[in-house]
């Protein structure tokens, strides 16, 4: 993605008035399926919406490393450990692609990271749940990454070019995540009774939070209408949730596991789920989930403990800079 | 003392022998050595490349999207720059 060096020189471009003519031209480009690029004119609200969405997405990838990082040192085999390590490294990469896409809209990386660390920015509610057993690594890969893929595939066609391109890269890498998770579940389900019970327990704990990942129901969603018009979103929260359930039910059957929803039933080929506890969702988003404080504390600690590295690298670069220039002049 | 903002670099990768370096994305790094290292970690985890270029983003001069018509429209009126503009009898064969 093409990124402007926004944190080096303060934004000097005059803020264009959101005049009706420019807005109409912009919407016409969107309607014609053109991609909007970083330097193109865009309504301020489009810029704000995307900055919020892309940076929240980036924060989710970064915080998302923590629940799985919890099990790297305790993976049951070298094969599992190498795969989990690679997956967590990918999540970090995805966070960085996304921060770079968000930065093209005019907010610096440092500001975005600060929004996360100060608690002003949100991230996906799912990462505020604890990972209690090894089976959670299976459930996360299978369900959390499965839900993320459902969300992310339509984003590859998002109207904002840098975001769409970042998502193409992310989606290419994500499929390994889901498959390795499903393989963990399958291995546990084919193991002894205790191992299968562990897989069922992980599914029981992660199922409902995964359905919440798609966001509030369409009747309550605040941001959907404009996002659809701007082609940031292509499907509604409920549509994506439904697709996810339809894809997941047969996968659970193959594992021989039961989805923890007694009301789940198929009518004319479509699975209907029982009521989702939206109070829990709002509580977790607002900071009241089981691990919110722990997650933010871990990010802050990592940021603080890395400060000396950033300072040393900056000092070294500064020391070398004049020398490089002298060499060039001499040459 | 707060750490100064870390510069942005654009990353270009040659994916196969014989192909040009292609832009793949950007990253932050204090200097060129660290930028190369980070580009390797961030953009070549699955054998995507044989060679990496990193360029400070601030060194790139880009054309303004508002100048698009002025810059590129004139080429639309010059079909004689394309081979199909010229009529060659069929019996000449491929030319």
XYZ file of C-alpha atoms in Angstrom:
426
model
C 0.000 0.000 0.000
C 1.191 3.435 -0.810
C 1.771 5.363 2.359
C 2.379 9.034 2.733
C 5.138 10.007 5.130
C 2.546 11.670 7.268
C 4.346 11.538 10.552
C 7.328 13.408 9.161
C 5.682 16.535 7.894
C 2.427 17.713 9.407
C -0.490 17.567 7.032
C -0.341 20.804 5.076
C -3.049 20.186 2.478
C -5.951 22.546 3.099
C -9.034 20.810 4.290
C -11.426 20.909 1.375
C -14.956 21.896 2.155
C -17.316 18.973 1.806
C -19.071 20.647 -1.063
C -22.019 18.891 -2.593
C -20.520 18.695 -6.060
C -17.353 16.912 -4.933
C -19.395 14.561 -2.768
C -21.626 13.659 -5.708
C -18.577 13.007 -7.902
C -17.112 10.859 -5.150
C -20.307 8.790 -4.805
C -20.435 8.357 -8.581
C -16.918 6.907 -8.513
C -17.948 4.523 -5.718
C -21.070 3.488 -7.615
C -18.938 2.792 -10.689
C -16.824 0.395 -8.548
C -13.752 2.630 -8.843
C -11.194 2.383 -6.050
C -10.451 5.467 -3.967
C -6.739 6.064 -3.369
C -4.920 7.898 -0.587
C -4.453 11.198 -2.449
C -7.967 11.303 -3.928
C -10.604 13.666 -2.606
C -12.915 11.995 -0.102
C -15.577 13.224 2.338
C -14.218 13.750 5.851
C -16.748 11.260 7.204
C -15.457 8.575 4.815
C -11.911 9.266 6.008
C -12.954 9.131 9.674
C -15.027 5.972 9.237
C -12.220 4.157 7.480
C -9.540 5.358 9.888
C -11.643 4.046 12.757
C -12.446 0.733 11.069
C -8.966 -0.037 9.722
C -7.180 0.942 12.919
C -9.597 -1.108 15.034
C -8.934 -3.981 12.691
C -5.171 -3.487 13.142
C -5.500 -3.297 16.928
C -7.502 -6.540 16.860
C -4.709 -8.321 15.013
C -2.120 -7.050 17.498
C -4.162 -7.836 20.633
C -5.156 -11.117 18.964
C -1.585 -12.341 19.364
C -1.991 -12.459 23.146
C -4.549 -15.265 23.697
C -2.564 -17.596 21.433
C 0.829 -16.401 22.602
C -0.283 -17.820 25.945
C 0.121 -21.380 24.596
C 3.251 -21.215 22.433
C 5.568 -22.483 25.160
C 3.106 -25.231 26.106
C 2.185 -26.570 22.666
C 1.960 -30.378 22.785
C 4.476 -31.027 19.987
C 7.151 -29.271 17.984
C 4.884 -29.366 14.910
C 2.087 -27.600 16.788
C 4.519 -25.145 18.337
C 6.058 -24.163 14.995
C 2.597 -23.717 13.438
C 1.297 -21.625 16.339
C 4.394 -19.461 16.329
C 4.002 -18.887 12.580
C 0.321 -18.050 13.042
C 0.998 -15.512 15.775
C 3.740 -13.987 13.624
C 1.206 -13.688 10.779
C -1.238 -11.863 13.077
C 1.486 -9.342 13.816
C 2.117 -8.969 10.081
C -1.598 -8.449 9.468
C -1.663 -5.740 12.119
C 1.243 -3.988 10.414
C -0.299 -4.159 6.904
C -3.469 -2.678 8.362
C -1.740 0.108 10.299
C 0.030 1.059 7.062
C -3.343 1.189 5.253
C -4.857 3.306 8.048
C -1.896 5.700 7.961
C -2.567 6.539 4.311
C -5.683 8.334 5.573
C -3.595 10.821 7.501
C -3.150 9.566 11.060
C 0.383 8.566 12.081
C 1.318 5.115 13.366
C 2.352 6.587 16.704
C -1.052 8.232 17.134
C -2.882 5.008 16.226
C -0.846 2.938 18.672
C -1.402 5.568 21.324
C -5.172 5.325 20.783
C -4.979 1.618 21.569
C -2.684 1.921 24.581
C -4.665 4.756 26.140
C -7.860 2.717 25.808
C -9.531 5.213 23.417
C -9.644 2.739 20.514
C -11.635 -0.473 20.448
C -10.622 -3.884 19.212
C -12.511 -7.097 18.558
C -14.406 -8.319 21.633
C -13.314 -11.919 21.048
C -9.768 -11.325 22.292
C -10.983 -10.428 25.751
C -11.803 -14.051 26.496
C -9.184 -16.250 28.181
C -7.517 -19.276 26.567
C -7.845 -21.864 29.312
C -6.798 -25.094 27.580
C -4.845 -26.268 24.543
C -8.165 -26.984 22.808
C -8.762 -23.224 22.759
C -5.995 -22.987 20.133
C -8.075 -25.303 17.990
C -11.323 -23.431 18.626
C -9.711 -20.049 17.917
C -8.158 -21.162 14.637
C -11.291 -22.910 13.470
C -13.953 -20.457 14.680
C -12.320 -17.082 15.315
C -10.232 -17.191 12.159
C -13.172 -18.740 10.317
C -15.368 -15.809 11.350
C -12.588 -13.368 10.481
C -12.319 -14.859 6.991
C -16.086 -14.442 6.454
C -15.714 -10.794 7.419
C -12.540 -10.161 5.484
C -13.223 -11.720 2.091
C -15.791 -9.046 1.138
C -13.337 -6.392 2.396
C -10.966 -7.378 -0.430
C -13.439 -5.453 -2.641
C -13.715 -2.468 -0.292
C -13.863 0.894 -2.098
C -10.697 2.138 -0.391
C -7.762 0.771 -2.386
C -5.085 0.515 0.335
C -7.496 -1.329 2.667
C -8.665 -3.699 -0.077
C -5.074 -4.540 -1.036
C -4.089 -5.155 2.583
C -7.069 -7.481 2.957
C -6.117 -9.508 -0.117
C -2.743 -10.172 1.466
C -4.330 -11.000 4.836
C -6.904 -13.387 3.328
C -4.215 -15.281 1.428
C -2.449 -15.991 4.714
C -5.512 -16.578 6.855
C -6.631 -19.891 5.400
C -3.683 -21.720 6.993
C -4.836 -20.372 10.367
C -8.268 -21.882 10.108
C -7.037 -25.225 8.811
C -4.432 -25.628 11.548
C -7.130 -24.886 14.149
C -9.520 -27.402 12.664
C -6.756 -30.003 12.598
C -6.142 -29.454 16.320
C -9.869 -29.959 16.987
C -9.978 -33.048 14.786
C -6.985 -34.594 16.563
C -8.561 -33.982 19.974
C -11.926 -35.332 18.810
C -10.287 -38.521 17.573
C -8.374 -38.887 20.833
C -9.604 -40.213 24.159
C -12.815 -39.144 25.900
C -11.020 -36.544 27.980
C -9.467 -34.950 24.894
C -12.791 -34.851 23.097
C -14.421 -33.280 26.164
C -11.700 -30.641 26.108
C -12.556 -29.821 22.471
C -16.284 -29.651 23.301
C -15.578 -27.346 26.239
C -13.554 -24.986 24.021
C -16.355 -24.933 21.453
C -18.909 -24.240 24.191
C -16.943 -21.242 25.433
C -16.045 -19.757 22.030
C -19.231 -20.323 20.008
C -21.318 -17.392 21.264
C -18.447 -14.885 21.437
C -17.646 -15.872 17.814
C -21.191 -15.095 16.677
C -20.808 -11.706 18.383
C -17.702 -10.989 16.293
C -19.951 -10.015 13.377
C -21.287 -7.115 15.418
C -24.748 -6.084 16.586
C -27.825 -7.252 14.667
C -28.759 -5.184 11.602
C -31.641 -3.602 13.491
C -29.151 -2.048 15.961
C -26.023 -1.467 13.916
C -24.976 2.192 13.973
C -22.530 2.386 11.111
C -23.938 0.037 8.499
C -26.020 2.253 6.198
C -23.292 4.706 5.208
C -20.673 1.947 5.059
C -22.826 0.051 2.589
C -23.376 3.158 0.444
C -19.649 3.815 0.422
C -18.990 0.149 -0.347
C -16.755 -0.234 2.669
C -19.106 -3.004 3.712
C -20.692 -5.345 1.181
C -22.794 -7.525 3.467
C -24.680 -6.750 6.661
C -23.633 -8.144 10.058
C -26.527 -10.594 10.093
C -25.827 -11.806 6.541
C -22.206 -12.576 7.416
C -23.191 -14.226 10.695
C -25.636 -16.440 8.800
C -22.985 -17.436 6.241
C -20.629 -18.341 9.063
C -23.194 -20.525 10.837
C -24.129 -22.294 7.600
C -20.468 -23.068 6.922
C -19.654 -24.112 10.489
C -22.534 -26.447 11.361
C -21.427 -29.259 9.001
C -17.810 -28.823 10.136
C -18.893 -29.403 13.749
C -20.786 -32.518 12.658
C -17.616 -33.984 11.131
C -15.828 -33.368 14.418
C -18.700 -35.056 16.273
C -19.157 -31.979 18.466
C -22.407 -30.306 19.500
C -22.898 -26.574 19.019
C -23.996 -25.113 22.381
C -27.306 -23.798 21.053
C -30.350 -25.972 21.808
C -32.497 -23.743 19.584
C -30.322 -24.150 16.501
C -32.442 -25.637 13.730
C -32.463 -25.796 9.957
C -35.420 -24.367 8.072
C -35.319 -24.550 4.248
C -31.563 -25.035 4.207
C -30.843 -22.073 6.511
C -29.707 -22.506 10.102
C -31.574 -20.405 12.656
C -29.741 -19.698 15.901
C -31.068 -18.996 19.377
C -30.886 -15.539 20.983
C -27.441 -13.946 21.339
C -26.625 -12.287 24.662
C -26.008 -8.743 23.370
C -25.610 -7.444 26.911
C -22.492 -9.567 27.187
C -21.212 -8.166 23.873
C -21.703 -4.545 24.970
C -20.159 -5.282 28.361
C -17.025 -6.820 26.790
C -16.682 -4.011 24.215
C -16.997 -1.440 26.993
C -14.096 -3.006 28.894
C -15.907 -5.419 31.193
C -14.829 -8.696 29.574
C -12.816 -11.313 31.455
C -9.435 -10.179 30.042
C -9.775 -6.542 28.904
C -7.465 -5.168 31.577
C -4.946 -7.961 31.166
C -4.778 -7.469 27.373
C -4.199 -3.728 27.555
C -1.689 -4.142 30.367
C 0.258 -6.648 28.244
C 0.295 -4.264 25.237
C 1.416 -1.342 27.409
C 4.143 -3.415 28.997
C 5.410 -4.561 25.597
C 5.370 -0.965 24.346
C 7.236 0.333 27.404
C 9.766 -2.464 27.416
C 10.475 -1.860 23.731
C 11.078 1.865 24.232
C 14.839 1.483 24.630
C 15.028 -0.401 21.317
C 13.200 2.383 19.474
C 15.375 4.986 21.173
C 18.599 3.130 20.382
C 17.616 2.622 16.734
C 16.699 6.293 16.382
C 19.942 7.413 18.058
C 22.024 5.125 15.847
C 20.234 6.354 12.700
C 20.812 9.961 13.767
C 24.503 9.293 14.418
C 24.924 7.625 11.028
C 22.917 10.166 9.025
C 25.532 12.947 8.720
C 28.276 10.390 8.020
C 26.254 8.943 5.129
C 25.865 12.397 3.646
C 29.604 13.081 3.842
C 30.313 9.774 2.133
C 27.895 10.624 -0.651
C 29.439 14.050 -1.153
C 32.898 12.524 -1.266
C 31.866 9.956 -3.853
C 12.933 12.245 25.990
C 10.163 10.939 23.717
C 11.265 8.731 20.824
C 10.981 10.602 17.531
C 8.542 9.230 14.968
C 10.049 6.391 12.960
C 10.369 7.058 9.202
C 8.228 5.186 6.655
C 9.752 3.081 3.881
C 8.162 1.640 0.750
C 9.030 -1.980 0.047
C 9.607 -3.488 -3.405
C 10.171 -7.196 -3.999
C 11.494 -9.188 -6.932
C 9.405 -12.334 -6.711
C 11.181 -14.370 -9.372
C 14.334 -14.248 -11.416
C 13.744 -12.124 -14.502
C 10.882 -10.050 -13.050
C 11.019 -6.415 -11.936
C 10.796 -5.371 -8.302
C 7.150 -4.685 -7.487
C 5.710 -2.496 -4.753
C 4.265 -4.652 -1.951
C 3.671 -2.276 0.925
C 5.304 -0.079 3.499
C 6.762 -0.214 6.982
C 8.406 1.891 9.674
C 12.125 1.631 10.473
C 14.791 3.882 11.915
C 17.299 3.263 9.123
C 17.854 1.354 5.877
C 19.403 -1.731 7.523
C 16.472 -2.143 9.901
C 14.027 -1.429 7.064
C 15.498 -4.282 5.005
C 15.351 -6.614 7.988
C 11.745 -5.683 8.744
C 10.768 -6.025 5.063
C 12.189 -9.527 5.049
C 10.178 -10.442 8.174
C 6.984 -8.716 7.090
C 6.731 -9.342 3.348
C 8.636 -12.558 2.617
C 7.427 -15.091 5.194
C 6.346 -17.527 2.469
C 9.112 -17.373 -0.076
C 7.636 -14.348 -1.871
C 10.948 -12.858 -2.881
C 14.506 -13.121 -4.121
C 15.450 -9.504 -3.636
C 14.139 -6.516 -1.658
C 14.390 -2.777 -2.217
C 13.442 -0.312 0.512
C 12.967 3.358 -0.347
C 12.241 6.183 2.101
C 8.634 7.177 1.382
C 9.599 10.826 1.683
C 11.863 10.417 -1.401
C 8.961 9.470 -3.657
C 7.424 12.198 -5.770
C 3.934 11.238 -6.893
C 1.729 12.806 -9.557
C -1.336 14.602 -8.268
C -4.615 12.755 -8.997
C -6.120 16.137 -9.901
C -3.650 16.420 -12.796
C -4.764 13.113 -14.236
C -6.564 14.545 -17.248
C -3.837 17.010 -18.081
C -1.153 14.335 -17.825
C -2.768 11.321 -19.407
C -5.722 12.391 -21.534
C -3.587 13.546 -24.520
C -2.454 9.968 -25.177
C -6.076 8.971 -25.858
C -6.087 11.096 -29.014
C -3.019 9.439 -30.531
C -4.177 6.068 -31.864
C -1.382 6.200 -34.451
C 0.982 5.146 -31.672
C -0.586 1.675 -31.712
C 0.249 -0.981 -34.336
C -3.420 -1.651 -35.116
C -3.732 1.914 -36.506
C -1.964 0.829 -39.679
C -3.582 -1.236 -42.435
C -1.486 -4.063 -43.824
C -2.912 -6.497 -46.429
C -3.668 -9.987 -45.084
C -1.286 -11.652 -47.539
C 1.653 -9.961 -45.800
C 0.990 -12.236 -42.833
C 2.179 -11.513 -39.329
C 4.130 -8.275 -38.980
